Structure formats: C-alpha cells, structure tokens
Coordinates of C-alpha atoms in Angstrom, one line a residue:
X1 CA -12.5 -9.0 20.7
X2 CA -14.7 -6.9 19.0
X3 CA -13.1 -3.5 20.5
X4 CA -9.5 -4.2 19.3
X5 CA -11.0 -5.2 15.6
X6 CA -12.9 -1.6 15.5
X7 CA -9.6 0.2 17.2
X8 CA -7.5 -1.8 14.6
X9 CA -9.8 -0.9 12.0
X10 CA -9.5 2.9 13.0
X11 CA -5.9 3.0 13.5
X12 CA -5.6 1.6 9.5
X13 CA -8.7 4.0 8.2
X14 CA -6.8 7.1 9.6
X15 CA -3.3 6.1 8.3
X16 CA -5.0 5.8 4.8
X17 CA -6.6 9.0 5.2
X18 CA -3.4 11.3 6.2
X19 CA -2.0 9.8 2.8
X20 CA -4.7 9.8 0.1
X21 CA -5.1 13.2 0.1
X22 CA -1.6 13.9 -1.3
X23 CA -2.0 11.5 -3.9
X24 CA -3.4 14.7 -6.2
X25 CA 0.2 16.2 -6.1
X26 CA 2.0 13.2 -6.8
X27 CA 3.7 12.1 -9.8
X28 CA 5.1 8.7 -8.4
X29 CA 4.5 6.9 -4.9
X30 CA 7.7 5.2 -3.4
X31 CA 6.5 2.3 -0.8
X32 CA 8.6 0.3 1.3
X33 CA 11.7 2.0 2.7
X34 CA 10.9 2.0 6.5
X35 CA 7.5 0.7 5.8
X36 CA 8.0 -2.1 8.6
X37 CA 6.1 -5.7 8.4
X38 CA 3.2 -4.4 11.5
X39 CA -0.1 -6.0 9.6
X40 CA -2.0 -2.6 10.4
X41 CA 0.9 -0.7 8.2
X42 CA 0.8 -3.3 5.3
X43 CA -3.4 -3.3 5.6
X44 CA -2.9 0.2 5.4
X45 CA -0.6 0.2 2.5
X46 CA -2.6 -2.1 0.3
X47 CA -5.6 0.0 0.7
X48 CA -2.9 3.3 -0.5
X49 CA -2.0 1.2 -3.6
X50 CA -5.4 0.5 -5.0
X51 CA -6.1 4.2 -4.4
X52 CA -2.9 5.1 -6.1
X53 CA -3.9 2.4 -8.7
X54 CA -7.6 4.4 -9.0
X55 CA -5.4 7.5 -9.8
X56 CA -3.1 5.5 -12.5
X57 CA 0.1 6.8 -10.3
X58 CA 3.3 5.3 -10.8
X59 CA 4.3 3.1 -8.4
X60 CA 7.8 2.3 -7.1
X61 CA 7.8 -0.5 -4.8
X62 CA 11.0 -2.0 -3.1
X63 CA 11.5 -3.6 0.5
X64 CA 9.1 -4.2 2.6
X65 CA 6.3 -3.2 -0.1
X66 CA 7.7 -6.5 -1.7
X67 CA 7.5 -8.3 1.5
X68 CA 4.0 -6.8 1.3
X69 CA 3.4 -8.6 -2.3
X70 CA 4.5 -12.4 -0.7
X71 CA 1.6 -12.2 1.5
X72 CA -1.4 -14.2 0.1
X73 CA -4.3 -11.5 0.9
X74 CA -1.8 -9.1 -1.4
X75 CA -0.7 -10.9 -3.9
X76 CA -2.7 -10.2 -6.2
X77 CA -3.0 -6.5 -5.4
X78 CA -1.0 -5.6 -8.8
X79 CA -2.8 -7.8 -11.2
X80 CA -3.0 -6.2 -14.6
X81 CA -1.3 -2.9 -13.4
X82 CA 1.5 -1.7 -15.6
X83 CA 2.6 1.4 -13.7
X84 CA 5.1 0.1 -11.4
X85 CA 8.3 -0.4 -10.9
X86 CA 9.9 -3.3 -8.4
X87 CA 13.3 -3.0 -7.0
X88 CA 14.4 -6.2 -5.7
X89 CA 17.7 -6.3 -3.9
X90 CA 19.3 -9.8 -5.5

C-alpha cells in the first residue's frame, strides 16, 4: 500500500541522511559488521556506497555488505570502482 511504500521510503531517506554527512571526515567506510539483511538497511546502504563512490572514499566491505553484493538489484553497484577492499571469510 501506498502508505508503507512512502514510510519505507522515509525510513531509508533518513538513514542515508544521518550518514552522508560524515562522509567529509572520512578516510575509509567500513560496511557490513552488524549491518543485518533488513531490505530498508541494505536499500539504505547501497544508496551510502554510490555516495561514498561520488566522494572516491575507500571502501572496506565484508559480511553482510557482501551479502549485499549477491543480491541482483546490487550487483552491479561496484562496477568499475577500484577503491575497495572485500573481506570474505573462506
């Protein structure tokens, strides 16, 4: 319904916006520890990593910002970015 989809849509908006900010003061962004698999978060996480990406920040991604990189509207989300680091636990 169309209220949930504008909540939904406001709940992702405002976790973007508490983090961008910061970005300025940043040398590298860490995503995954504790990042959980709720589809708001991840939304909300994509839309952090093409703004880190805008700001050519290093990037060090490792659980469930991996998880995040499996999922077929993100897969692509690092295409042609150099500035990252994975850490896969084998």
């Amino acid at each position: 319904d169309n209220s949930n989809a504008a909540a939904s849509a406001q709940l992702v908006h405002d976790m973007v916006n508490v983090v961008v900010p910061k970005l300025e003061r940043l040398h590298v962004l860490v995503l995954g520890p504790g990042l959980g698999r709720c589809p708001l978060v991840l939304q909300a996480t994509a839309k952090i990593i093409e703004q880190a990406k805008s700001k050519n920040l290093t990037l060090v991604l490792d659980a469930d910002a991996l998880y995040l990189l499996t999922l077929d509207d993100y897969k692509n989300i690092l295409r042609d970015y150099n500035n990252v680091v994975l850490t896969p636990n084998v």
